[in-house]
């Protein structure tokens, strides 16, 4: 008994130390970001977020364009990847023949293992020319004269730009959303689904009224993991977004993101204010990610409260 008690105490302190270490690392990252961004914050204040201009020569820096690019490309990626990923997970768990389930699951996991720079090279040399020649001209012609959409799909078809970056991100986050959603779908007790089928429910009704409510926490968690990947992706986006510090009304226009701006310019930052502005971009990205995760947690709490848990 004494030996077991000693082992339990050691395991308790070891796991507690690991948890405290994570908090210390997070605190250290936050402190380093705040300390490094103080010169830019003191120089520009809140105007750093609302200023679009970025000129290292005159030392005028604004984060509006990178913030815009980060948010818009991530939203495009999630709008594409979430329904497709959930649809693939539903097919694998509910409709897929047994002989086809393993090859599809393996292919999805292989997509998750491809390095981001490979996605970037593929996007630059394969996807961007296809978009420039066929997809973007068709979008421009289709939405010509349509309110709002005409502005979103206007201008010359560069091939690279905000839309291209969003498409690349959607392909990158799709395996994460699909894998997690598939795993949580498989945790649904077979008795619940069999009971619903016994009552005459269709597959769609079983998925909508049984599978999704039972697994909503895991599904939202997978979506948040994919969104976190999209927000922080660097190399693939850098290849295809155009790296232009400006906000265009069209999704076909070049732009930039926070991570792409840091990756492109950090090695060239030769002044304290320049470096501090790039670190401030990192701090803003950290805050955006924190807000997204906090909002997801609050949404889950409200859903659990509404369900009476």
PDB file of C-alpha atoms in Angstrom:
ATOM      1  CA  UNK A   1       0.000   0.000   0.000  1.00  0.00           C
ATOM      2  CA  UNK A   2       2.808   2.397   0.873  1.00  0.00           C
ATOM      3  CA  UNK A   3       4.544   1.646  -2.422  1.00  0.00           C
ATOM      4  CA  UNK A   4       1.330   2.223  -4.386  1.00  0.00           C
ATOM      5  CA  UNK A   5       0.705   5.470  -2.502  1.00  0.00           C
ATOM      6  CA  UNK A   6       4.203   6.660  -3.360  1.00  0.00           C
ATOM      7  CA  UNK A   7       3.652   5.833  -7.037  1.00  0.00           C
ATOM      8  CA  UNK A   8       0.327   7.655  -7.028  1.00  0.00           C
ATOM      9  CA  UNK A   9       1.893  10.731  -5.456  1.00  0.00           C
ATOM     10  CA  UNK A  10       4.721  10.700  -7.981  1.00  0.00           C
ATOM     11  CA  UNK A  11       2.265  10.373 -10.894  1.00  0.00           C
ATOM     12  CA  UNK A  12       0.114  13.183  -9.452  1.00  0.00           C
ATOM     13  CA  UNK A  13       3.023  15.591  -9.105  1.00  0.00           C
ATOM     14  CA  UNK A  14       4.422  14.607 -12.506  1.00  0.00           C
ATOM     15  CA  UNK A  15       1.161  15.310 -14.335  1.00  0.00           C
ATOM     16  CA  UNK A  16       0.633  18.494 -12.332  1.00  0.00           C
ATOM     17  CA  UNK A  17       4.121  19.668 -13.274  1.00  0.00           C
ATOM     18  CA  UNK A  18       3.390  18.990 -16.931  1.00  0.00           C
ATOM     19  CA  UNK A  19       0.187  21.058 -16.723  1.00  0.00           C
ATOM     20  CA  UNK A  20       1.992  23.919 -14.981  1.00  0.00           C
ATOM     21  CA  UNK A  21       4.770  23.757 -17.582  1.00  0.00           C
ATOM     22  CA  UNK A  22       2.218  24.267 -20.368  1.00  0.00           C
ATOM     23  CA  UNK A  23       0.847  27.339 -18.587  1.00  0.00           C
ATOM     24  CA  UNK A  24       4.363  28.700 -18.070  1.00  0.00           C
ATOM     25  CA  UNK A  25       5.195  28.208 -21.750  1.00  0.00           C
ATOM     26  CA  UNK A  26       1.999  29.960 -22.785  1.00  0.00           C
ATOM     27  CA  UNK A  27       2.695  32.793 -20.380  1.00  0.00           C
ATOM     28  CA  UNK A  28       6.223  33.103 -21.702  1.00  0.00           C
ATOM     29  CA  UNK A  29       4.983  33.338 -25.297  1.00  0.00           C
ATOM     30  CA  UNK A  30       2.444  36.020 -24.349  1.00  0.00           C
ATOM     31  CA  UNK A  31       5.048  37.997 -22.419  1.00  0.00           C
ATOM     32  CA  UNK A  32       7.545  37.828 -25.278  1.00  0.00           C
ATOM     33  CA  UNK A  33       4.938  38.994 -27.807  1.00  0.00           C
ATOM     34  CA  UNK A  34       3.778  41.891 -25.654  1.00  0.00           C
ATOM     35  CA  UNK A  35       7.311  42.987 -24.806  1.00  0.00           C
ATOM     36  CA  UNK A  36       8.439  42.816 -28.430  1.00  0.00           C
ATOM     37  CA  UNK A  37       5.422  44.719 -29.730  1.00  0.00           C
ATOM     38  CA  UNK A  38       5.558  47.572 -27.183  1.00  0.00           C
ATOM     39  CA  UNK A  39       7.523  49.985 -29.446  1.00  0.00           C
ATOM     40  CA  UNK A  40       4.944  49.599 -32.219  1.00  0.00           C
ATOM     41  CA  UNK A  41       2.058  49.924 -29.778  1.00  0.00           C
ATOM     42  CA  UNK A  42       3.536  53.094 -28.277  1.00  0.00           C
ATOM     43  CA  UNK A  43       4.222  54.552 -31.720  1.00  0.00           C
ATOM     44  CA  UNK A  44       0.903  53.788 -33.433  1.00  0.00           C
ATOM     45  CA  UNK A  45      -1.552  52.835 -30.702  1.00  0.00           C
ATOM     46  CA  UNK A  46      -4.913  51.544 -31.901  1.00  0.00           C
ATOM     47  CA  UNK A  47      -4.194  53.070 -35.299  1.00  0.00           C
ATOM     48  CA  UNK A  48      -1.885  50.136 -35.999  1.00  0.00           C
ATOM     49  CA  UNK A  49      -4.963  47.949 -36.477  1.00  0.00           C
ATOM     50  CA  UNK A  50      -6.933  50.429 -38.588  1.00  0.00           C
ATOM     51  CA  UNK A  51      -4.101  51.548 -40.882  1.00  0.00           C
ATOM     52  CA  UNK A  52      -3.729  49.797 -44.226  1.00  0.00           C
ATOM     53  CA  UNK A  53      -0.440  51.346 -45.341  1.00  0.00           C
ATOM     54  CA  UNK A  54       2.764  49.337 -44.845  1.00  0.00           C
ATOM     55  CA  UNK A  55       5.943  51.176 -45.831  1.00  0.00           C
ATOM     56  CA  UNK A  56       9.246  50.105 -44.242  1.00  0.00           C
ATOM     57  CA  UNK A  57      11.099  53.011 -45.890  1.00  0.00           C
ATOM     58  CA  UNK A  58       9.068  55.709 -44.121  1.00  0.00           C
ATOM     59  CA  UNK A  59       8.427  53.423 -41.105  1.00  0.00           C
ATOM     60  CA  UNK A  60       4.663  53.605 -41.445  1.00  0.00           C
ATOM     61  CA  UNK A  61       3.125  50.252 -40.546  1.00  0.00           C
ATOM     62  CA  UNK A  62      -0.478  49.135 -40.379  1.00  0.00           C
ATOM     63  CA  UNK A  63      -1.989  45.712 -39.744  1.00  0.00           C
ATOM     64  CA  UNK A  64      -5.348  46.206 -41.453  1.00  0.00           C
ATOM     65  CA  UNK A  65      -4.453  44.432 -44.709  1.00  0.00           C
ATOM     66  CA  UNK A  66      -2.858  41.348 -43.061  1.00  0.00           C
ATOM     67  CA  UNK A  67      -5.789  41.046 -40.636  1.00  0.00           C
ATOM     68  CA  UNK A  68      -8.252  41.289 -43.518  1.00  0.00           C
ATOM     69  CA  UNK A  69      -6.378  38.656 -45.541  1.00  0.00           C
ATOM     70  CA  UNK A  70      -6.115  36.288 -42.579  1.00  0.00           C
ATOM     71  CA  UNK A  71      -9.811  36.475 -41.732  1.00  0.00           C
ATOM     72  CA  UNK A  72     -11.110  36.282 -45.309  1.00  0.00           C
ATOM     73  CA  UNK A  73      -8.898  33.382 -46.437  1.00  0.00           C
ATOM     74  CA  UNK A  74      -9.792  31.437 -43.282  1.00  0.00           C
ATOM     75  CA  UNK A  75     -13.511  32.050 -43.819  1.00  0.00           C
ATOM     76  CA  UNK A  76     -13.266  30.883 -47.447  1.00  0.00           C
ATOM     77  CA  UNK A  77     -11.412  27.771 -46.324  1.00  0.00           C
ATOM     78  CA  UNK A  78     -13.985  26.934 -43.652  1.00  0.00           C
ATOM     79  CA  UNK A  79     -16.958  27.589 -45.942  1.00  0.00           C
ATOM     80  CA  UNK A  80     -15.562  24.992 -48.332  1.00  0.00           C
ATOM     81  CA  UNK A  81     -13.926  22.482 -45.983  1.00  0.00           C
ATOM     82  CA  UNK A  82     -16.609  22.168 -43.272  1.00  0.00           C
ATOM     83  CA  UNK A  83     -19.519  20.922 -45.416  1.00  0.00           C
ATOM     84  CA  UNK A  84     -17.241  18.786 -47.573  1.00  0.00           C
ATOM     85  CA  UNK A  85     -15.477  17.305 -44.545  1.00  0.00           C
ATOM     86  CA  UNK A  86     -18.710  16.513 -42.708  1.00  0.00           C
ATOM     87  CA  UNK A  87     -20.150  15.037 -45.894  1.00  0.00           C
ATOM     88  CA  UNK A  88     -17.139  12.748 -46.330  1.00  0.00           C
ATOM     89  CA  UNK A  89     -17.371  11.676 -42.675  1.00  0.00           C
ATOM     90  CA  UNK A  90     -21.082  10.886 -43.071  1.00  0.00           C
ATOM     91  CA  UNK A  91     -20.357   8.857 -46.195  1.00  0.00           C
ATOM     92  CA  UNK A  92     -17.574   6.876 -44.523  1.00  0.00           C
ATOM     93  CA  UNK A  93     -19.542   6.062 -41.357  1.00  0.00           C
ATOM     94  CA  UNK A  94     -23.056   5.623 -42.761  1.00  0.00           C
ATOM     95  CA  UNK A  95     -23.025   4.896 -46.497  1.00  0.00           C
ATOM     96  CA  UNK A  96     -19.604   3.702 -47.596  1.00  0.00           C
ATOM     97  CA  UNK A  97     -19.168   0.026 -48.614  1.00  0.00           C
ATOM     98  CA  UNK A  98     -16.871  -1.843 -46.272  1.00  0.00           C
ATOM     99  CA  UNK A  99     -14.250  -2.475 -48.967  1.00  0.00           C
ATOM    100  CA  UNK A 100     -14.008   1.242 -49.800  1.00  0.00           C
ATOM    101  CA  UNK A 101     -13.890   2.626 -46.261  1.00  0.00           C
ATOM    102  CA  UNK A 102     -10.222   1.929 -45.557  1.00  0.00           C
ATOM    103  CA  UNK A 103      -8.823   3.338 -48.836  1.00  0.00           C
ATOM    104  CA  UNK A 104     -10.748   6.606 -48.385  1.00  0.00           C
ATOM    105  CA  UNK A 105      -9.677   6.920 -44.745  1.00  0.00           C
ATOM    106  CA  UNK A 106      -6.046   6.278 -45.690  1.00  0.00           C
ATOM    107  CA  UNK A 107      -6.180   8.855 -48.485  1.00  0.00           C
ATOM    108  CA  UNK A 108      -7.536  11.481 -46.074  1.00  0.00           C
ATOM    109  CA  UNK A 109      -4.783  10.779 -43.557  1.00  0.00           C
ATOM    110  CA  UNK A 110      -2.164  11.021 -46.301  1.00  0.00           C
ATOM    111  CA  UNK A 111      -3.495  14.472 -47.240  1.00  0.00           C
ATOM    112  CA  UNK A 112      -2.942  15.566 -43.645  1.00  0.00           C
ATOM    113  CA  UNK A 113       0.685  14.429 -43.820  1.00  0.00           C
ATOM    114  CA  UNK A 114       1.668  16.429 -46.908  1.00  0.00           C
ATOM    115  CA  UNK A 115       3.973  19.361 -45.968  1.00  0.00           C
ATOM    116  CA  UNK A 116       2.480  22.801 -46.423  1.00  0.00           C
ATOM    117  CA  UNK A 117       5.247  23.889 -48.794  1.00  0.00           C
ATOM    118  CA  UNK A 118       4.185  21.121 -51.191  1.00  0.00           C
ATOM    119  CA  UNK A 119       0.664  22.520 -51.165  1.00  0.00           C
ATOM    120  CA  UNK A 120       2.129  25.946 -51.887  1.00  0.00           C
ATOM    121  CA  UNK A 121       4.207  24.733 -54.846  1.00  0.00           C
ATOM    122  CA  UNK A 122       1.245  22.791 -56.227  1.00  0.00           C
ATOM    123  CA  UNK A 123      -0.992  25.807 -55.811  1.00  0.00           C
ATOM    124  CA  UNK A 124       1.460  28.136 -57.551  1.00  0.00           C
ATOM    125  CA  UNK A 125       2.306  25.945 -60.548  1.00  0.00           C
ATOM    126  CA  UNK A 126      -0.887  23.901 -61.020  1.00  0.00           C
ATOM    127  CA  UNK A 127      -3.922  25.458 -59.317  1.00  0.00           C
ATOM    128  CA  UNK A 128      -3.169  29.137 -59.992  1.00  0.00           C
ATOM    129  CA  UNK A 129      -2.756  28.695 -63.806  1.00  0.00           C
ATOM    130  CA  UNK A 130      -5.986  26.675 -63.942  1.00  0.00           C
ATOM    131  CA  UNK A 131      -7.838  29.371 -62.030  1.00  0.00           C
ATOM    132  CA  UNK A 132      -6.348  32.094 -64.222  1.00  0.00           C
ATOM    133  CA  UNK A 133      -7.274  30.431 -67.496  1.00  0.00           C
ATOM    134  CA  UNK A 134     -10.650  28.853 -66.756  1.00  0.00           C
ATOM    135  CA  UNK A 135     -12.225  29.410 -63.325  1.00  0.00           C
ATOM    136  CA  UNK A 136     -11.669  33.115 -62.658  1.00  0.00           C
ATOM    137  CA  UNK A 137     -12.739  34.307 -66.146  1.00  0.00           C
ATOM    138  CA  UNK A 138     -15.883  32.178 -65.790  1.00  0.00           C
ATOM    139  CA  UNK A 139     -16.619  33.685 -62.367  1.00  0.00           C
ATOM    140  CA  UNK A 140     -16.109  37.216 -63.693  1.00  0.00           C
ATOM    141  CA  UNK A 141     -18.450  36.575 -66.617  1.00  0.00           C
ATOM    142  CA  UNK A 142     -21.068  34.774 -64.522  1.00  0.00           C
ATOM    143  CA  UNK A 143     -21.427  37.415 -61.814  1.00  0.00           C
ATOM    144  CA  UNK A 144     -21.152  40.448 -64.095  1.00  0.00           C
ATOM    145  CA  UNK A 145     -24.048  42.745 -63.307  1.00  0.00           C
ATOM    146  CA  UNK A 146     -25.009  40.887 -60.104  1.00  0.00           C
ATOM    147  CA  UNK A 147     -25.046  43.201 -57.067  1.00  0.00           C
ATOM    148  CA  UNK A 148     -22.353  42.501 -54.448  1.00  0.00           C
ATOM    149  CA  UNK A 149     -21.078  39.410 -56.254  1.00  0.00           C
ATOM    150  CA  UNK A 150     -19.862  41.505 -59.185  1.00  0.00           C
ATOM    151  CA  UNK A 151     -17.550  43.364 -56.826  1.00  0.00           C
ATOM    152  CA  UNK A 152     -16.307  40.190 -55.162  1.00  0.00           C
ATOM    153  CA  UNK A 153     -15.397  38.577 -58.492  1.00  0.00           C
ATOM    154  CA  UNK A 154     -14.096  41.443 -60.576  1.00  0.00           C
ATOM    155  CA  UNK A 155     -10.783  42.613 -61.972  1.00  0.00           C
ATOM    156  CA  UNK A 156      -8.126  40.839 -64.006  1.00  0.00           C
ATOM    157  CA  UNK A 157      -7.705  37.085 -63.414  1.00  0.00           C
ATOM    158  CA  UNK A 158      -4.273  36.973 -61.793  1.00  0.00           C
ATOM    159  CA  UNK A 159      -4.536  33.325 -60.765  1.00  0.00           C
ATOM    160  CA  UNK A 160      -2.992  34.083 -57.394  1.00  0.00           C
ATOM    161  CA  UNK A 161      -4.871  36.048 -54.753  1.00  0.00           C
ATOM    162  CA  UNK A 162      -7.222  35.820 -51.795  1.00  0.00           C
ATOM    163  CA  UNK A 163      -9.500  33.222 -53.398  1.00  0.00           C
ATOM    164  CA  UNK A 164      -6.616  30.973 -54.402  1.00  0.00           C
ATOM    165  CA  UNK A 165      -5.185  31.103 -50.889  1.00  0.00           C
ATOM    166  CA  UNK A 166      -8.594  30.224 -49.450  1.00  0.00           C
ATOM    167  CA  UNK A 167      -8.897  27.230 -51.775  1.00  0.00           C
ATOM    168  CA  UNK A 168      -5.439  25.970 -50.801  1.00  0.00           C
ATOM    169  CA  UNK A 169      -6.296  26.366 -47.114  1.00  0.00           C
ATOM    170  CA  UNK A 170      -9.559  24.473 -47.572  1.00  0.00           C
ATOM    171  CA  UNK A 171      -7.654  21.519 -49.029  1.00  0.00           C
ATOM    172  CA  UNK A 172      -5.174  21.667 -46.151  1.00  0.00           C
ATOM    173  CA  UNK A 173      -7.744  21.759 -43.328  1.00  0.00           C
ATOM    174  CA  UNK A 174     -10.109  19.241 -44.945  1.00  0.00           C
ATOM    175  CA  UNK A 175      -8.239  16.134 -43.654  1.00  0.00           C
ATOM    176  CA  UNK A 176      -8.277  17.401 -40.057  1.00  0.00           C
ATOM    177  CA  UNK A 177     -11.992  18.183 -40.072  1.00  0.00           C
ATOM    178  CA  UNK A 178     -12.844  14.928 -41.834  1.00  0.00           C
ATOM    179  CA  UNK A 179     -10.706  12.690 -39.603  1.00  0.00           C
ATOM    180  CA  UNK A 180     -11.981  14.130 -36.329  1.00  0.00           C
ATOM    181  CA  UNK A 181     -15.598  14.178 -37.522  1.00  0.00           C
ATOM    182  CA  UNK A 182     -15.341  10.579 -38.695  1.00  0.00           C
ATOM    183  CA  UNK A 183     -13.879   9.458 -35.367  1.00  0.00           C
ATOM    184  CA  UNK A 184     -16.575  11.166 -33.294  1.00  0.00           C
ATOM    185  CA  UNK A 185     -19.319   9.827 -35.585  1.00  0.00           C
ATOM    186  CA  UNK A 186     -18.068   6.311 -34.881  1.00  0.00           C
ATOM    187  CA  UNK A 187     -18.555   6.880 -31.126  1.00  0.00           C
ATOM    188  CA  UNK A 188     -22.340   7.078 -31.522  1.00  0.00           C
ATOM    189  CA  UNK A 189     -23.849   3.955 -29.863  1.00  0.00           C
ATOM    190  CA  UNK A 190     -25.227   1.626 -32.563  1.00  0.00           C
ATOM    191  CA  UNK A 191     -28.374   1.149 -30.493  1.00  0.00           C
ATOM    192  CA  UNK A 192     -29.340   4.808 -30.969  1.00  0.00           C
ATOM    193  CA  UNK A 193     -29.049   4.608 -34.732  1.00  0.00           C
ATOM    194  CA  UNK A 194     -30.741   1.204 -34.929  1.00  0.00           C
ATOM    195  CA  UNK A 195     -33.639   2.513 -32.875  1.00  0.00           C
ATOM    196  CA  UNK A 196     -34.048   5.479 -35.220  1.00  0.00           C
ATOM    197  CA  UNK A 197     -33.947   3.218 -38.272  1.00  0.00           C
ATOM    198  CA  UNK A 198     -36.468   0.953 -36.585  1.00  0.00           C
ATOM    199  CA  UNK A 199     -38.854   3.891 -36.261  1.00  0.00           C
ATOM    200  CA  UNK A 200     -38.632   4.422 -40.022  1.00  0.00           C
ATOM    201  CA  UNK A 201     -36.089   7.262 -40.133  1.00  0.00           C
ATOM    202  CA  UNK A 202     -34.060   7.803 -43.261  1.00  0.00           C
ATOM    203  CA  UNK A 203     -30.275   8.030 -43.223  1.00  0.00           C
ATOM    204  CA  UNK A 204     -30.466  11.829 -43.435  1.00  0.00           C
ATOM    205  CA  UNK A 205     -32.862  11.942 -40.466  1.00  0.00           C
ATOM    206  CA  UNK A 206     -30.600   9.662 -38.422  1.00  0.00           C
ATOM    207  CA  UNK A 207     -27.582  11.846 -39.180  1.00  0.00           C
ATOM    208  CA  UNK A 208     -29.449  15.084 -38.474  1.00  0.00           C
ATOM    209  CA  UNK A 209     -31.391  14.086 -35.352  1.00  0.00           C
ATOM    210  CA  UNK A 210     -29.162  11.413 -33.782  1.00  0.00           C
ATOM    211  CA  UNK A 211     -25.540  11.528 -34.978  1.00  0.00           C
ATOM    212  CA  UNK A 212     -24.959  15.288 -35.153  1.00  0.00           C
ATOM    213  CA  UNK A 213     -26.622  16.165 -31.794  1.00  0.00           C
ATOM    214  CA  UNK A 214     -24.727  13.358 -30.056  1.00  0.00           C
ATOM    215  CA  UNK A 215     -21.352  14.406 -31.488  1.00  0.00           C
ATOM    216  CA  UNK A 216     -21.708  18.202 -31.792  1.00  0.00           C
ATOM    217  CA  UNK A 217     -18.896  18.856 -29.299  1.00  0.00           C
ATOM    218  CA  UNK A 218     -16.437  16.754 -31.264  1.00  0.00           C
ATOM    219  CA  UNK A 219     -17.568  18.166 -34.601  1.00  0.00           C
ATOM    220  CA  UNK A 220     -17.147  21.749 -33.421  1.00  0.00           C
ATOM    221  CA  UNK A 221     -13.779  20.793 -31.960  1.00  0.00           C
ATOM    222  CA  UNK A 222     -12.691  19.496 -35.353  1.00  0.00           C
ATOM    223  CA  UNK A 223     -13.883  22.691 -36.991  1.00  0.00           C
ATOM    224  CA  UNK A 224     -11.914  24.783 -34.502  1.00  0.00           C
ATOM    225  CA  UNK A 225      -8.797  22.690 -35.098  1.00  0.00           C
ATOM    226  CA  UNK A 226      -9.160  23.268 -38.828  1.00  0.00           C
ATOM    227  CA  UNK A 227      -9.757  26.987 -38.306  1.00  0.00           C
ATOM    228  CA  UNK A 228      -6.656  27.226 -36.116  1.00  0.00           C
ATOM    229  CA  UNK A 229      -4.639  25.572 -38.865  1.00  0.00           C
ATOM    230  CA  UNK A 230      -6.058  27.977 -41.448  1.00  0.00           C
ATOM    231  CA  UNK A 231      -5.376  31.079 -39.340  1.00  0.00           C
ATOM    232  CA  UNK A 232      -1.742  30.220 -38.742  1.00  0.00           C
ATOM    233  CA  UNK A 233      -0.736  28.664 -42.054  1.00  0.00           C
ATOM    234  CA  UNK A 234       2.317  30.338 -43.568  1.00  0.00           C
ATOM    235  CA  UNK A 235       4.197  28.762 -46.449  1.00  0.00           C
ATOM    236  CA  UNK A 236       1.323  27.559 -48.637  1.00  0.00           C
ATOM    237  CA  UNK A 237      -0.431  30.919 -48.356  1.00  0.00           C
ATOM    238  CA  UNK A 238       2.786  32.840 -49.037  1.00  0.00           C
ATOM    239  CA  UNK A 239       3.164  31.088 -52.391  1.00  0.00           C
ATOM    240  CA  UNK A 240      -0.299  31.884 -53.771  1.00  0.00           C
ATOM    241  CA  UNK A 241      -1.730  34.988 -52.088  1.00  0.00           C
ATOM    242  CA  UNK A 242       0.364  37.578 -53.929  1.00  0.00           C
ATOM    243  CA  UNK A 243       1.854  39.216 -50.789  1.00  0.00           C
ATOM    244  CA  UNK A 244       0.419  42.675 -51.429  1.00  0.00           C
ATOM    245  CA  UNK A 245      -0.219  44.925 -48.413  1.00  0.00           C
ATOM    246  CA  UNK A 246      -3.520  46.253 -49.644  1.00  0.00           C
ATOM    247  CA  UNK A 247      -7.217  45.491 -49.316  1.00  0.00           C
ATOM    248  CA  UNK A 248      -9.037  44.895 -52.581  1.00  0.00           C
ATOM    249  CA  UNK A 249     -12.793  44.646 -52.991  1.00  0.00           C
ATOM    250  CA  UNK A 250     -12.344  41.580 -55.178  1.00  0.00           C
ATOM    251  CA  UNK A 251     -11.476  38.103 -53.916  1.00  0.00           C
ATOM    252  CA  UNK A 252      -9.394  37.643 -57.067  1.00  0.00           C
ATOM    253  CA  UNK A 253      -6.991  40.429 -56.104  1.00  0.00           C
ATOM    254  CA  UNK A 254      -3.642  39.747 -54.386  1.00  0.00           C
ATOM    255  CA  UNK A 255      -3.396  40.269 -50.647  1.00  0.00           C
ATOM    256  CA  UNK A 256      -1.481  39.108 -47.616  1.00  0.00           C
ATOM    257  CA  UNK A 257      -1.982  37.476 -44.241  1.00  0.00           C
ATOM    258  CA  UNK A 258      -0.376  37.964 -40.844  1.00  0.00           C
ATOM    259  CA  UNK A 259       1.711  34.812 -41.026  1.00  0.00           C
ATOM    260  CA  UNK A 260       2.760  35.446 -44.637  1.00  0.00           C
ATOM    261  CA  UNK A 261       3.834  39.015 -43.802  1.00  0.00           C
ATOM    262  CA  UNK A 262       5.952  37.825 -40.879  1.00  0.00           C
ATOM    263  CA  UNK A 263       7.569  35.058 -42.913  1.00  0.00           C
ATOM    264  CA  UNK A 264       8.348  37.343 -45.843  1.00  0.00           C
ATOM    265  CA  UNK A 265       9.739  40.306 -43.960  1.00  0.00           C
ATOM    266  CA  UNK A 266      11.146  39.240 -40.606  1.00  0.00           C
ATOM    267  CA  UNK A 267      14.614  38.511 -41.981  1.00  0.00           C
ATOM    268  CA  UNK A 268      14.661  41.932 -43.673  1.00  0.00           C
ATOM    269  CA  UNK A 269      13.523  43.910 -40.623  1.00  0.00           C
ATOM    270  CA  UNK A 270      16.559  46.052 -39.789  1.00  0.00           C
ATOM    271  CA  UNK A 271      15.017  48.558 -37.381  1.00  0.00           C
ATOM    272  CA  UNK A 272      13.470  48.319 -33.945  1.00  0.00           C
ATOM    273  CA  UNK A 273      10.122  49.707 -35.097  1.00  0.00           C
ATOM    274  CA  UNK A 274      10.012  47.412 -38.134  1.00  0.00           C
ATOM    275  CA  UNK A 275      10.737  44.338 -36.013  1.00  0.00           C
ATOM    276  CA  UNK A 276       8.308  45.430 -33.340  1.00  0.00           C
ATOM    277  CA  UNK A 277       5.542  45.868 -35.925  1.00  0.00           C
ATOM    278  CA  UNK A 278       6.043  42.322 -37.164  1.00  0.00           C
ATOM    279  CA  UNK A 279       5.949  41.006 -33.588  1.00  0.00           C
ATOM    280  CA  UNK A 280       2.780  43.043 -33.055  1.00  0.00           C
ATOM    281  CA  UNK A 281       1.287  41.185 -36.020  1.00  0.00           C
ATOM    282  CA  UNK A 282       2.085  37.946 -34.218  1.00  0.00           C
ATOM    283  CA  UNK A 283       0.383  39.251 -31.085  1.00  0.00           C
ATOM    284  CA  UNK A 284      -2.717  40.146 -33.097  1.00  0.00           C
ATOM    285  CA  UNK A 285      -2.794  36.651 -34.598  1.00  0.00           C
ATOM    286  CA  UNK A 286      -2.536  35.190 -31.101  1.00  0.00           C
ATOM    287  CA  UNK A 287      -5.449  37.362 -29.934  1.00  0.00           C
ATOM    288  CA  UNK A 288      -7.570  36.387 -32.958  1.00  0.00           C
ATOM    289  CA  UNK A 289      -6.952  32.705 -32.295  1.00  0.00           C
ATOM    290  CA  UNK A 290      -7.770  33.137 -28.606  1.00  0.00           C
ATOM    291  CA  UNK A 291     -11.029  34.916 -29.431  1.00  0.00           C
ATOM    292  CA  UNK A 292     -12.043  32.192 -31.867  1.00  0.00           C
ATOM    293  CA  UNK A 293     -11.355  29.407 -29.361  1.00  0.00           C
ATOM    294  CA  UNK A 294     -13.115  31.296 -26.555  1.00  0.00           C
ATOM    295  CA  UNK A 295     -16.155  31.884 -28.762  1.00  0.00           C
ATOM    296  CA  UNK A 296     -16.262  28.190 -29.641  1.00  0.00           C
ATOM    297  CA  UNK A 297     -16.082  27.236 -25.961  1.00  0.00           C
ATOM    298  CA  UNK A 298     -18.904  29.635 -25.070  1.00  0.00           C
ATOM    299  CA  UNK A 299     -21.009  28.257 -27.901  1.00  0.00           C
ATOM    300  CA  UNK A 300     -20.496  24.716 -26.638  1.00  0.00           C
ATOM    301  CA  UNK A 301     -21.441  25.731 -23.109  1.00  0.00           C
ATOM    302  CA  UNK A 302     -24.645  27.332 -24.377  1.00  0.00           C
ATOM    303  CA  UNK A 303     -25.490  24.244 -26.423  1.00  0.00           C
ATOM    304  CA  UNK A 304     -24.913  21.969 -23.408  1.00  0.00           C
ATOM    305  CA  UNK A 305     -27.018  24.246 -21.216  1.00  0.00           C
ATOM    306  CA  UNK A 306     -29.805  24.270 -23.789  1.00  0.00           C
ATOM    307  CA  UNK A 307     -29.688  20.480 -23.981  1.00  0.00           C
ATOM    308  CA  UNK A 308     -29.969  20.293 -20.188  1.00  0.00           C
ATOM    309  CA  UNK A 309     -26.549  18.807 -19.519  1.00  0.00           C
TER     310      UNK A 309
END
